[in-house]
mmCIF file of C-alpha atoms in Angstrom:
data_model
loop_
_atom_site.group_PDB
_atom_site.id
_atom_site.type_symbol
_atom_site.label_atom_id
_atom_site.label_comp_id
_atom_site.label_asym_id
_atom_site.label_seq_id
_atom_site.Cartn_x
_atom_site.Cartn_y
_atom_site.Cartn_z
ATOM 1 C CA UNK A 1 16.234 16.065 1.153
ATOM 2 C CA UNK A 2 13.916 13.404 2.866
ATOM 3 C CA UNK A 3 13.111 10.320 1.346
ATOM 4 C CA UNK A 4 12.534 7.851 3.785
ATOM 5 C CA UNK A 5 8.837 8.704 4.023
ATOM 6 C CA UNK A 6 7.524 6.071 1.733
ATOM 7 C CA UNK A 7 6.374 2.562 3.311
ATOM 8 C CA UNK A 8 9.485 0.758 4.667
ATOM 9 C CA UNK A 9 8.013 -2.506 3.771
ATOM 10 C CA UNK A 10 7.934 -1.296 0.026
ATOM 11 C CA UNK A 11 10.753 1.078 0.038
ATOM 12 C CA UNK A 12 13.937 1.081 1.739
ATOM 13 C CA UNK A 13 15.388 4.169 3.595
ATOM 14 C CA UNK A 14 17.183 5.753 1.120
ATOM 15 C CA UNK A 15 19.912 7.659 3.229
ATOM 16 C CA UNK A 16 21.143 4.217 4.832
ATOM 17 C CA UNK A 17 22.068 1.805 2.332
ATOM 18 C CA UNK A 18 24.958 -0.499 2.970
ATOM 19 C CA UNK A 19 27.720 -0.157 0.774
ATOM 20 C CA UNK A 20 29.466 -3.197 -0.587
ATOM 21 C CA UNK A 21 27.705 -5.601 -3.143
ATOM 22 C CA UNK A 22 27.554 -9.483 -2.534
ATOM 23 C CA UNK A 23 29.272 -10.572 -5.554
ATOM 24 C CA UNK A 24 31.630 -13.594 -6.400
ATOM 25 C CA UNK A 25 33.096 -11.821 -9.560
ATOM 26 C CA UNK A 26 33.577 -8.310 -10.736
ATOM 27 C CA UNK A 27 30.590 -6.797 -12.654
ATOM 28 C CA UNK A 28 30.721 -6.120 -16.271
ATOM 29 C CA UNK A 29 30.847 -2.569 -17.120
ATOM 30 C CA UNK A 30 29.519 -1.630 -20.503
ATOM 31 C CA UNK A 31 31.859 0.714 -22.184
ATOM 32 C CA UNK A 32 30.415 4.267 -23.114
ATOM 33 C CA UNK A 33 27.760 4.701 -25.767
ATOM 34 C CA UNK A 34 28.617 3.536 -29.498
ATOM 35 C CA UNK A 35 31.810 2.009 -28.317
ATOM 36 C CA UNK A 36 33.283 -1.658 -28.221
ATOM 37 C CA UNK A 37 31.550 -4.799 -27.950
ATOM 38 C CA UNK A 38 30.929 -7.410 -25.021
ATOM 39 C CA UNK A 39 29.666 -10.605 -24.665
ATOM 40 C CA UNK A 40 25.927 -10.436 -24.558
ATOM 41 C CA UNK A 41 24.936 -6.883 -24.801
ATOM 42 C CA UNK A 42 26.225 -3.309 -25.874
ATOM 43 C CA UNK A 43 24.915 -0.012 -24.718
ATOM 44 C CA UNK A 44 24.081 2.095 -27.872
ATOM 45 C CA UNK A 45 23.127 5.211 -25.799
ATOM 46 C CA UNK A 46 21.826 6.817 -22.907
ATOM 47 C CA UNK A 47 18.768 9.295 -23.075
ATOM 48 C CA UNK A 48 16.356 11.584 -21.233
ATOM 49 C CA UNK A 49 12.866 10.536 -21.840
ATOM 50 C CA UNK A 50 11.067 13.180 -19.758
ATOM 51 C CA UNK A 51 12.097 16.205 -17.556
ATOM 52 C CA UNK A 52 10.677 19.232 -16.147
ATOM 53 C CA UNK A 53 12.235 21.093 -13.258
ATOM 54 C CA UNK A 54 8.982 21.733 -11.672
ATOM 55 C CA UNK A 55 8.260 18.106 -11.213
ATOM 56 C CA UNK A 56 9.482 15.061 -9.314
ATOM 57 C CA UNK A 57 9.048 12.342 -12.050
ATOM 58 C CA UNK A 58 9.813 8.687 -10.902
ATOM 59 C CA UNK A 59 8.834 4.885 -10.956
ATOM 60 C CA UNK A 60 8.234 4.059 -14.583
ATOM 61 C CA UNK A 61 6.795 1.246 -16.423
ATOM 62 C CA UNK A 62 6.856 0.667 -20.018
ATOM 63 C CA UNK A 63 4.839 -1.650 -22.292
ATOM 64 C CA UNK A 64 4.935 -2.173 -26.161
ATOM 65 C CA UNK A 65 1.338 -2.227 -27.750
ATOM 66 C CA UNK A 66 0.307 -4.401 -30.468
ATOM 67 C CA UNK A 67 0.810 -1.612 -32.942
ATOM 68 C CA UNK A 68 4.175 -0.997 -32.101
ATOM 69 C CA UNK A 69 3.891 2.077 -30.261
ATOM 70 C CA UNK A 70 5.491 2.370 -26.759
ATOM 71 C CA UNK A 71 3.936 3.480 -23.788
ATOM 72 C CA UNK A 72 5.457 4.654 -20.916
ATOM 73 C CA UNK A 73 3.772 5.467 -17.339
ATOM 74 C CA UNK A 74 5.194 7.145 -14.271
ATOM 75 C CA UNK A 75 4.489 8.857 -11.226
ATOM 76 C CA UNK A 76 4.608 12.743 -11.282
ATOM 77 C CA UNK A 77 4.356 15.069 -8.547
ATOM 78 C CA UNK A 78 5.194 18.652 -7.961
ATOM 79 C CA UNK A 79 8.875 19.214 -7.081
ATOM 80 C CA UNK A 80 8.080 20.823 -3.491
ATOM 81 C CA UNK A 81 10.905 23.248 -4.279
ATOM 82 C CA UNK A 82 8.641 25.345 -6.495
ATOM 83 C CA UNK A 83 6.813 26.218 -3.162
ATOM 84 C CA UNK A 84 10.016 27.083 -1.417
ATOM 85 C CA UNK A 85 10.010 23.698 0.470
ATOM 86 C CA UNK A 86 13.705 22.055 1.310
ATOM 87 C CA UNK A 87 12.806 18.927 -0.784
ATOM 88 C CA UNK A 88 10.368 16.387 -2.025
ATOM 89 C CA UNK A 89 9.350 12.907 -0.638
ATOM 90 C CA UNK A 90 7.965 9.762 -2.120
ATOM 91 C CA UNK A 91 4.583 10.600 -1.083
ATOM 92 C CA UNK A 92 2.669 13.851 -2.068
ATOM 93 C CA UNK A 93 -1.249 14.664 -2.404
ATOM 94 C CA UNK A 94 -0.507 15.767 -5.839
ATOM 95 C CA UNK A 95 1.338 12.698 -7.161
ATOM 96 C CA UNK A 96 -0.620 11.484 -10.401
ATOM 97 C CA UNK A 97 -0.170 8.680 -12.982
ATOM 98 C CA UNK A 98 0.997 10.058 -16.351
ATOM 99 C CA UNK A 99 1.984 8.658 -19.830
ATOM 100 C CA UNK A 100 4.308 9.563 -22.747
ATOM 101 C CA UNK A 101 4.244 7.657 -25.864
ATOM 102 C CA UNK A 102 6.808 6.680 -28.851
ATOM 103 C CA UNK A 103 7.204 5.124 -31.982
ATOM 104 C CA UNK A 104 10.784 4.389 -32.079
ATOM 105 C CA UNK A 105 12.068 4.474 -28.151
ATOM 106 C CA UNK A 106 14.078 7.656 -28.875
ATOM 107 C CA UNK A 107 11.616 10.531 -29.605
ATOM 108 C CA UNK A 108 9.042 10.903 -27.043
ATOM 109 C CA UNK A 109 5.913 12.953 -26.585
ATOM 110 C CA UNK A 110 6.696 16.067 -24.592
ATOM 111 C CA UNK A 111 3.431 16.810 -22.554
ATOM 112 C CA UNK A 112 2.489 13.617 -20.474
ATOM 113 C CA UNK A 113 -1.063 12.537 -20.655
ATOM 114 C CA UNK A 114 -3.102 11.764 -17.395
ATOM 115 C CA UNK A 115 -3.881 8.092 -16.825
ATOM 116 C CA UNK A 116 -5.531 8.386 -13.507
ATOM 117 C CA UNK A 117 -5.827 10.873 -10.801
ATOM 118 C CA UNK A 118 -6.869 9.250 -7.374
ATOM 119 C CA UNK A 119 -9.862 10.634 -5.791
ATOM 120 C CA UNK A 120 -8.959 10.637 -2.349
ATOM 121 C CA UNK A 121 -5.102 10.924 -2.340
ATOM 122 C CA UNK A 122 -1.785 10.638 -4.371
ATOM 123 C CA UNK A 123 -1.006 7.967 -6.691
ATOM 124 C CA UNK A 124 2.020 5.569 -6.716
ATOM 125 C CA UNK A 125 4.119 3.406 -9.045
ATOM 126 C CA UNK A 126 1.785 3.051 -12.318
ATOM 127 C CA UNK A 127 2.697 -0.819 -13.368
ATOM 128 C CA UNK A 128 1.755 -1.598 -17.018
ATOM 129 C CA UNK A 129 0.833 -4.894 -18.199
ATOM 130 C CA UNK A 130 0.077 -5.374 -22.223
ATOM 131 C CA UNK A 131 -2.574 -8.380 -22.510
ATOM 132 C CA UNK A 132 -2.938 -10.653 -25.207
ATOM 133 C CA UNK A 133 -6.268 -9.439 -26.336
ATOM 134 C CA UNK A 134 -5.166 -5.979 -26.558
ATOM 135 C CA UNK A 135 -6.435 -4.727 -23.392
ATOM 136 C CA UNK A 136 -3.901 -2.762 -20.946
ATOM 137 C CA UNK A 137 -4.000 -2.922 -16.987
ATOM 138 C CA UNK A 138 -2.323 -0.378 -14.778
ATOM 139 C CA UNK A 139 -1.733 -1.216 -11.165
ATOM 140 C CA UNK A 140 -1.067 1.499 -8.882
ATOM 141 C CA UNK A 141 -1.851 2.335 -4.924
ATOM 142 C CA UNK A 142 -2.404 5.476 -2.930
ATOM 143 C CA UNK A 143 -2.027 7.595 0.007
ATOM 144 C CA UNK A 144 -4.350 10.193 1.562
ATOM 145 C CA UNK A 145 -3.390 13.067 3.764
ATOM 146 C CA UNK A 146 -5.737 13.729 6.653
ATOM 147 C CA UNK A 147 -6.378 16.473 8.783
ATOM 148 C CA UNK A 148 -6.041 16.261 12.535
ATOM 149 C CA UNK A 149 -9.332 15.578 13.481
ATOM 150 C CA UNK A 150 -9.537 12.734 10.757
ATOM 151 C CA UNK A 151 -6.584 11.320 12.206
ATOM 152 C CA UNK A 152 -7.950 11.021 15.617
ATOM 153 C CA UNK A 153 -10.702 8.811 14.227
ATOM 154 C CA UNK A 154 -8.440 6.402 11.934
ATOM 155 C CA UNK A 155 -9.335 2.662 12.624
ATOM 156 C CA UNK A 156 -6.260 1.232 13.910
ATOM 157 C CA UNK A 157 -3.935 -0.585 12.920
ATOM 158 C CA UNK A 158 -3.007 1.806 9.926
ATOM 159 C CA UNK A 159 0.234 2.740 8.061
ATOM 160 C CA UNK A 160 1.579 6.322 8.276
ATOM 161 C CA UNK A 161 4.144 7.684 6.031
ATOM 162 C CA UNK A 162 5.076 11.435 5.525
ATOM 163 C CA UNK A 163 2.021 12.578 7.019
ATOM 164 C CA UNK A 164 -0.155 10.487 4.808
ATOM 165 C CA UNK A 165 -2.080 7.222 5.463
ATOM 166 C CA UNK A 166 -2.017 4.374 3.167
ATOM 167 C CA UNK A 167 -5.208 3.782 0.877
ATOM 168 C CA UNK A 168 -4.257 0.223 -0.478
ATOM 169 C CA UNK A 169 -4.180 -1.059 -4.081
ATOM 170 C CA UNK A 170 -6.073 -0.590 -7.434
ATOM 171 C CA UNK A 171 -5.938 -1.017 -11.101
ATOM 172 C CA UNK A 172 -7.388 0.915 -14.010
ATOM 173 C CA UNK A 173 -7.952 -0.669 -17.558
ATOM 174 C CA UNK A 174 -8.143 0.777 -20.993
ATOM 175 C CA UNK A 175 -9.772 -1.214 -23.975
ATOM 176 C CA UNK A 176 -8.534 1.123 -26.456
ATOM 177 C CA UNK A 177 -5.033 1.289 -26.650
ATOM 178 C CA UNK A 178 -4.332 3.817 -23.606
ATOM 179 C CA UNK A 179 -6.777 6.631 -25.430
ATOM 180 C CA UNK A 180 -9.195 6.317 -22.208
ATOM 181 C CA UNK A 181 -9.016 4.367 -19.073
ATOM 182 C CA UNK A 182 -11.717 2.764 -16.701
ATOM 183 C CA UNK A 183 -11.821 2.097 -13.036
ATOM 184 C CA UNK A 184 -10.687 1.997 -10.576
ATOM 185 C CA UNK A 185 -10.862 -1.709 -9.974
ATOM 186 C CA UNK A 186 -10.180 -2.700 -6.653
ATOM 187 C CA UNK A 187 -8.638 -6.189 -5.999
ATOM 188 C CA UNK A 188 -9.363 -8.346 -2.836
ATOM 189 C CA UNK A 189 -8.261 -7.890 0.516
ATOM 190 C CA UNK A 190 -6.154 -10.903 1.518
ATOM 191 C CA UNK A 191 -6.598 -12.118 4.825
ATOM 192 C CA UNK A 192 -2.809 -11.870 6.163
ATOM 193 C CA UNK A 193 -3.058 -7.835 5.834
ATOM 194 C CA UNK A 194 -3.798 -6.427 9.132
ATOM 195 C CA UNK A 195 -3.841 -2.645 8.299
ATOM 196 C CA UNK A 196 -6.622 -0.622 7.535
ATOM 197 C CA UNK A 197 -7.108 2.500 4.875
ATOM 198 C CA UNK A 198 -7.718 5.956 5.372
ATOM 199 C CA UNK A 199 -11.285 5.370 4.731
ATOM 200 C CA UNK A 200 -11.555 2.813 7.605
ATOM 201 C CA UNK A 201 -11.629 -0.117 5.329
ATOM 202 C CA UNK A 202 -9.504 -3.364 5.119
ATOM 203 C CA UNK A 203 -6.673 -2.669 2.911
ATOM 204 C CA UNK A 204 -6.771 -3.855 -0.771
ATOM 205 C CA UNK A 205 -4.007 -5.724 -2.391
ATOM 206 C CA UNK A 206 -1.045 -3.773 -3.688
ATOM 207 C CA UNK A 207 2.374 -3.744 -4.484
ATOM 208 C CA UNK A 208 4.895 -2.126 -7.043
ATOM 209 C CA UNK A 209 6.341 -4.828 -9.661
ATOM 210 C CA UNK A 210 5.425 -6.287 -12.936
ATOM 211 C CA UNK A 211 2.468 -8.553 -13.508
ATOM 212 C CA UNK A 212 2.263 -11.271 -15.877
ATOM 213 C CA UNK A 213 -0.139 -12.943 -17.941
ATOM 214 C CA UNK A 214 0.401 -16.803 -18.479
ATOM 215 C CA UNK A 215 0.131 -19.052 -21.453
ATOM 216 C CA UNK A 216 -3.099 -19.990 -20.219
ATOM 217 C CA UNK A 217 -4.508 -16.226 -20.145
ATOM 218 C CA UNK A 218 -4.410 -16.229 -16.148
ATOM 219 C CA UNK A 219 -2.659 -13.142 -14.864
ATOM 220 C CA UNK A 220 -0.258 -13.496 -11.745
ATOM 221 C CA UNK A 221 0.262 -10.669 -9.563
ATOM 222 C CA UNK A 222 2.390 -10.853 -6.467
ATOM 223 C CA UNK A 223 1.411 -8.707 -3.851
ATOM 224 C CA UNK A 224 2.415 -7.186 -0.287
ATOM 225 C CA UNK A 225 0.817 -7.769 2.987
ATOM 226 C CA UNK A 226 1.599 -6.388 6.333
ATOM 227 C CA UNK A 227 1.997 -9.611 8.705
ATOM 228 C CA UNK A 228 2.999 -10.655 12.310
ATOM 229 C CA UNK A 229 1.102 -8.158 13.983
ATOM 230 C CA UNK A 230 3.170 -5.658 12.722
ATOM 231 C CA UNK A 231 2.094 -2.721 10.563
ATOM 232 C CA UNK A 232 5.343 -2.377 9.076
ATOM 233 C CA UNK A 233 6.860 -5.820 8.163
ATOM 234 C CA UNK A 234 5.526 -7.450 4.987
ATOM 235 C CA UNK A 235 5.544 -10.771 3.090
ATOM 236 C CA UNK A 236 4.642 -11.569 -0.319
ATOM 237 C CA UNK A 237 1.670 -12.941 -1.511
ATOM 238 C CA UNK A 238 0.128 -14.564 -5.250
ATOM 239 C CA UNK A 239 -3.218 -13.383 -6.389
ATOM 240 C CA UNK A 240 -4.532 -14.395 -9.650
ATOM 241 C CA UNK A 241 -7.262 -13.154 -12.262
ATOM 242 C CA UNK A 242 -9.065 -15.400 -15.048
ATOM 243 C CA UNK A 243 -10.940 -12.731 -16.386
ATOM 244 C CA UNK A 244 -8.546 -10.195 -17.699
ATOM 245 C CA UNK A 245 -7.949 -8.336 -14.220
ATOM 246 C CA UNK A 246 -11.603 -7.411 -13.447
ATOM 247 C CA UNK A 247 -11.794 -9.842 -10.622
ATOM 248 C CA UNK A 248 -9.127 -11.443 -8.277
ATOM 249 C CA UNK A 249 -8.714 -14.519 -5.891
ATOM 250 C CA UNK A 250 -5.928 -15.513 -3.398
ATOM 251 C CA UNK A 251 -3.736 -18.060 -4.602
ATOM 252 C CA UNK A 252 -0.732 -18.792 -2.209
ATOM 253 C CA UNK A 253 2.184 -17.587 -0.220
ATOM 254 C CA UNK A 254 5.069 -16.183 -2.137
ATOM 255 C CA UNK A 255 7.611 -15.724 0.817
ATOM 256 C CA UNK A 256 7.385 -14.896 4.597
ATOM 257 C CA UNK A 257 9.861 -14.839 7.198
ATOM 258 C CA UNK A 258 10.161 -14.172 10.911
ATOM 259 C CA UNK A 259 12.994 -11.459 10.533
ATOM 260 C CA UNK A 260 12.918 -10.409 6.808
ATOM 261 C CA UNK A 261 10.348 -8.398 4.959
ATOM 262 C CA UNK A 262 9.537 -9.309 1.265
ATOM 263 C CA UNK A 263 8.054 -6.495 -0.897
ATOM 264 C CA UNK A 264 8.458 -4.995 -4.541
ATOM 265 C CA UNK A 265 7.991 -7.881 -6.487
ATOM 266 C CA UNK A 266 7.939 -8.651 -10.107
ATOM 267 C CA UNK A 267 6.412 -12.032 -11.526
ATOM 268 C CA UNK A 268 7.399 -14.152 -14.792
ATOM 269 C CA UNK A 269 6.111 -17.299 -16.193
ATOM 270 C CA UNK A 270 9.028 -19.367 -17.782
ATOM 271 C CA UNK A 271 8.848 -21.397 -21.018
ATOM 272 C CA UNK A 272 8.411 -24.524 -19.079
ATOM 273 C CA UNK A 273 5.743 -23.189 -16.984
ATOM 274 C CA UNK A 274 7.685 -22.292 -13.533
ATOM 275 C CA UNK A 275 6.178 -19.396 -11.830
ATOM 276 C CA UNK A 276 9.244 -17.185 -10.761
ATOM 277 C CA UNK A 277 9.091 -13.993 -8.409
ATOM 278 C CA UNK A 278 11.755 -11.591 -8.235
ATOM 279 C CA UNK A 279 11.678 -10.125 -4.789
ATOM 280 C CA UNK A 280 12.886 -7.095 -2.947
ATOM 281 C CA UNK A 281 13.899 -7.404 0.657
ATOM 282 C CA UNK A 282 14.164 -5.827 3.798
ATOM 283 C CA UNK A 283 16.382 -6.584 6.887
ATOM 284 C CA UNK A 284 18.340 -9.091 4.642
ATOM 285 C CA UNK A 285 21.371 -6.727 3.678
ATOM 286 C CA UNK A 286 19.671 -5.540 0.499
ATOM 287 C CA UNK A 287 19.772 -9.222 -1.122
ATOM 288 C CA UNK A 288 17.777 -9.921 -4.081
ATOM 289 C CA UNK A 289 15.708 -12.969 -3.754
ATOM 290 C CA UNK A 290 13.874 -15.286 -5.741
ATOM 291 C CA UNK A 291 10.968 -17.673 -5.387
ATOM 292 C CA UNK A 292 9.815 -20.380 -7.577
ATOM 293 C CA UNK A 293 6.651 -22.348 -8.162
ATOM 294 C CA UNK A 294 6.635 -25.740 -10.050
ATOM 295 C CA UNK A 295 3.220 -26.420 -9.369
ATOM 296 C CA UNK A 296 1.384 -23.567 -11.166
ATOM 297 C CA UNK A 297 1.815 -21.171 -8.328
ATOM 298 C CA UNK A 298 -0.040 -23.138 -5.615
ATOM 299 C CA UNK A 299 3.547 -23.192 -3.548
ATOM 300 C CA UNK A 300 6.693 -21.441 -3.465
ATOM 301 C CA UNK A 301 10.053 -21.531 -2.231
ATOM 302 C CA UNK A 302 12.487 -18.667 -2.015
ATOM 303 C CA UNK A 303 16.167 -18.093 -1.916
ATOM 304 C CA UNK A 304 18.828 -15.545 -1.827
ATOM 305 C CA UNK A 305 20.457 -14.802 -5.553
ATOM 306 C CA UNK A 306 23.559 -13.869 -4.182
ATOM 307 C CA UNK A 307 23.704 -9.974 -5.290
ATOM 308 C CA UNK A 308 22.235 -6.792 -4.137
ATOM 309 C CA UNK A 309 19.646 -4.621 -5.991
ATOM 310 C CA UNK A 310 15.909 -3.514 -6.282
ATOM 311 C CA UNK A 311 13.572 -3.910 -7.456
ATOM 312 C CA UNK A 312 13.559 -6.044 -10.204
ATOM 313 C CA UNK A 313 11.839 -6.584 -13.523
ATOM 314 C CA UNK A 314 12.120 -9.578 -15.896
ATOM 315 C CA UNK A 315 11.760 -9.376 -19.621
ATOM 316 C CA UNK A 316 11.683 -12.574 -22.224
ATOM 317 C CA UNK A 317 13.632 -11.850 -25.046
ATOM 318 C CA UNK A 318 13.166 -12.870 -28.616
ATOM 319 C CA UNK A 319 15.504 -15.936 -28.084
ATOM 320 C CA UNK A 320 13.877 -17.122 -24.620
ATOM 321 C CA UNK A 321 16.756 -15.616 -22.623
ATOM 322 C CA UNK A 322 15.496 -13.280 -19.742
ATOM 323 C CA UNK A 323 16.916 -9.531 -19.152
ATOM 324 C CA UNK A 324 16.635 -8.996 -15.486
ATOM 325 C CA UNK A 325 17.104 -5.215 -14.705
ATOM 326 C CA UNK A 326 17.393 -3.660 -11.338
ATOM 327 C CA UNK A 327 18.307 -0.226 -9.533
ATOM 328 C CA UNK A 328 21.784 -0.143 -7.643
ATOM 329 C CA UNK A 329 21.723 2.140 -4.718
ATOM 330 C CA UNK A 330 25.155 1.799 -3.422
ATOM 331 C CA UNK A 331 28.133 3.499 -4.668
ATOM 332 C CA UNK A 332 28.489 3.768 -7.579
ATOM 333 C CA UNK A 333 25.094 4.381 -7.680
ATOM 334 C CA UNK A 334 23.000 3.270 -11.100
ATOM 335 C CA UNK A 335 21.139 0.699 -12.804
ATOM 336 C CA UNK A 336 22.289 -2.846 -13.474
ATOM 337 C CA UNK A 337 21.281 -6.085 -15.211
ATOM 338 C CA UNK A 338 21.773 -9.865 -15.761
ATOM 339 C CA UNK A 339 20.990 -11.931 -18.850
ATOM 340 C CA UNK A 340 19.495 -15.477 -17.421
ATOM 341 C CA UNK A 341 18.633 -18.468 -19.259
ATOM 342 C CA UNK A 342 14.865 -19.177 -20.076
ATOM 343 C CA UNK A 343 14.093 -20.849 -17.016
ATOM 344 C CA UNK A 344 16.050 -18.104 -14.962
ATOM 345 C CA UNK A 345 18.094 -20.719 -13.217
ATOM 346 C CA UNK A 346 21.589 -19.139 -13.555
ATOM 347 C CA UNK A 347 20.927 -15.981 -11.348
ATOM 348 C CA UNK A 348 23.918 -16.790 -9.183
ATOM 349 C CA UNK A 349 26.470 -17.194 -11.947
ATOM 350 C CA UNK A 350 25.036 -14.497 -14.595
ATOM 351 C CA UNK A 351 27.613 -11.777 -14.816
ATOM 352 C CA UNK A 352 26.345 -8.542 -13.506
ATOM 353 C CA UNK A 353 26.204 -5.836 -16.229
ATOM 354 C CA UNK A 354 26.517 -2.316 -15.207
ATOM 355 C CA UNK A 355 24.207 -0.094 -17.255
ATOM 356 C CA UNK A 356 24.826 3.163 -15.504
ATOM 357 C CA UNK A 357 27.033 4.139 -12.572
ATOM 358 C CA UNK A 358 26.563 7.955 -12.638
ATOM 359 C CA UNK A 359 23.481 8.316 -10.416
ATOM 360 C CA UNK A 360 23.704 11.593 -7.955
ATOM 361 C CA UNK A 361 22.563 9.301 -5.085
ATOM 362 C CA UNK A 362 20.412 6.649 -3.948
ATOM 363 C CA UNK A 363 17.118 8.149 -5.145
ATOM 364 C CA UNK A 364 17.004 6.657 -8.305
ATOM 365 C CA UNK A 365 16.204 3.065 -10.226
ATOM 366 C CA UNK A 366 13.096 1.270 -10.632
ATOM 367 C CA UNK A 367 14.060 0.202 -14.196
ATOM 368 C CA UNK A 368 11.655 -1.328 -16.712
ATOM 369 C CA UNK A 369 12.655 -3.026 -20.016
ATOM 370 C CA UNK A 370 10.784 -3.504 -23.514
ATOM 371 C CA UNK A 371 12.226 -5.089 -26.625
ATOM 372 C CA UNK A 372 12.278 -2.398 -29.294
ATOM 373 C CA UNK A 373 13.004 -5.151 -31.978
ATOM 374 C CA UNK A 374 14.867 -8.630 -31.997
ATOM 375 C CA UNK A 375 18.172 -6.960 -31.609
ATOM 376 C CA UNK A 376 17.373 -4.086 -29.391
ATOM 377 C CA UNK A 377 16.162 -3.374 -25.795
ATOM 378 C CA UNK A 378 14.928 -0.249 -24.255
ATOM 379 C CA UNK A 379 15.384 0.077 -20.367
ATOM 380 C CA UNK A 380 13.669 2.974 -18.491
ATOM 381 C CA UNK A 381 14.203 4.126 -15.030
ATOM 382 C CA UNK A 382 14.153 6.974 -12.894
ATOM 383 C CA UNK A 383 17.419 9.236 -12.180
ATOM 384 C CA UNK A 384 19.241 12.174 -10.926
ATOM 385 C CA UNK A 385 22.464 13.379 -11.422
ATOM 386 C CA UNK A 386 24.279 15.624 -8.457
ATOM 387 C CA UNK A 387 21.220 15.599 -6.591
ATOM 388 C CA UNK A 388 19.382 17.399 -9.509
ATOM 389 C CA UNK A 389 15.754 16.971 -10.948
ATOM 390 C CA UNK A 390 14.416 13.308 -10.764
ATOM 391 C CA UNK A 391 13.565 12.584 -14.429
ATOM 392 C CA UNK A 392 12.627 9.604 -16.706
ATOM 393 C CA UNK A 393 15.685 8.291 -18.402
ATOM 394 C CA UNK A 394 16.578 5.231 -20.616
ATOM 395 C CA UNK A 395 19.236 3.384 -22.168
ATOM 396 C CA UNK A 396 19.157 1.540 -25.186
ATOM 397 C CA UNK A 397 20.939 -1.950 -25.551
ATOM 398 C CA UNK A 398 21.712 -3.907 -28.335
ATOM 399 C CA UNK A 399 21.888 -7.831 -27.857
ATOM 400 C CA UNK A 400 24.520 -10.079 -29.459
#
């Protein structure tokens, strides 16, 4: 199978990962489900949330609605083997944003419901955000598949992957608990972005990663942008919304470098008010990075975190600690986590926790977590075993 068809600023080539994690100590491996205790967390069980042999299911996000219901969004596309093709890629003209629901985190609706189908191409990576007023945002981006005569007329520069041309980012919004969705809402085009879309328009802001609603009600979104006159090298930038995601404005540079790229990023506001971004990188030995702003997002300073993994998502726990989850695409392939202090300053010393190490290859990960109750967390991700069907799985953790 070929997996290196997604944008290389956004998704590493899945077949060429480096093999050794940069660690100052051995990771803590959780015991098998229902056995033993370790400081901080115990894994209760692993579970399959959604799996269908006909579909390639991937890139989940999850929220807990005010009524307690869990909503899990993911990208679903045909497994191309159903058409007699050799395999699937991370771009597809029939990739849609869908969702399943649960009341307890263990029992899920069987048939996914449609969130959004892009009018001009396949959609990727639905990123959910539950707002304090009850609204739900879902950020995504798309790819268009053009015929040869259309390709000849494309405005340059543009980004092509797997025969598809990048469309840029958008959001959809629900005001009735995800019963219906409105949109798309197109965020602004940020000036560092040099690419044009398949429609010949400047690319609108985009990224895979968690948005965050701060204490003031402002929504933070760290987006990616092609830069340095290269359509494939990216930096990260902060955009903000003060009207619940309807309109956006540019705020600042989060991370930029002459050699390294920064791409899929989740953002978080600490209790003290720091804005913290957890960055995926390219050309930096798969290093996880962190960027911090102490002035409300006006400026950031980034640094390496001292370990490998991507992309990351941060969840504030009931006691203000932060559960940081991330995929691990080095042998043994799986899902890992760290529990950080409230201000996310101990990332270099917090023990690495191995949630899964039985993945079939590098085509796994993208974890996202939600707190089920004060003592339990559900971590969701996409997974495969023995290079089998890509599916949505989860691990229930008990906090100590």
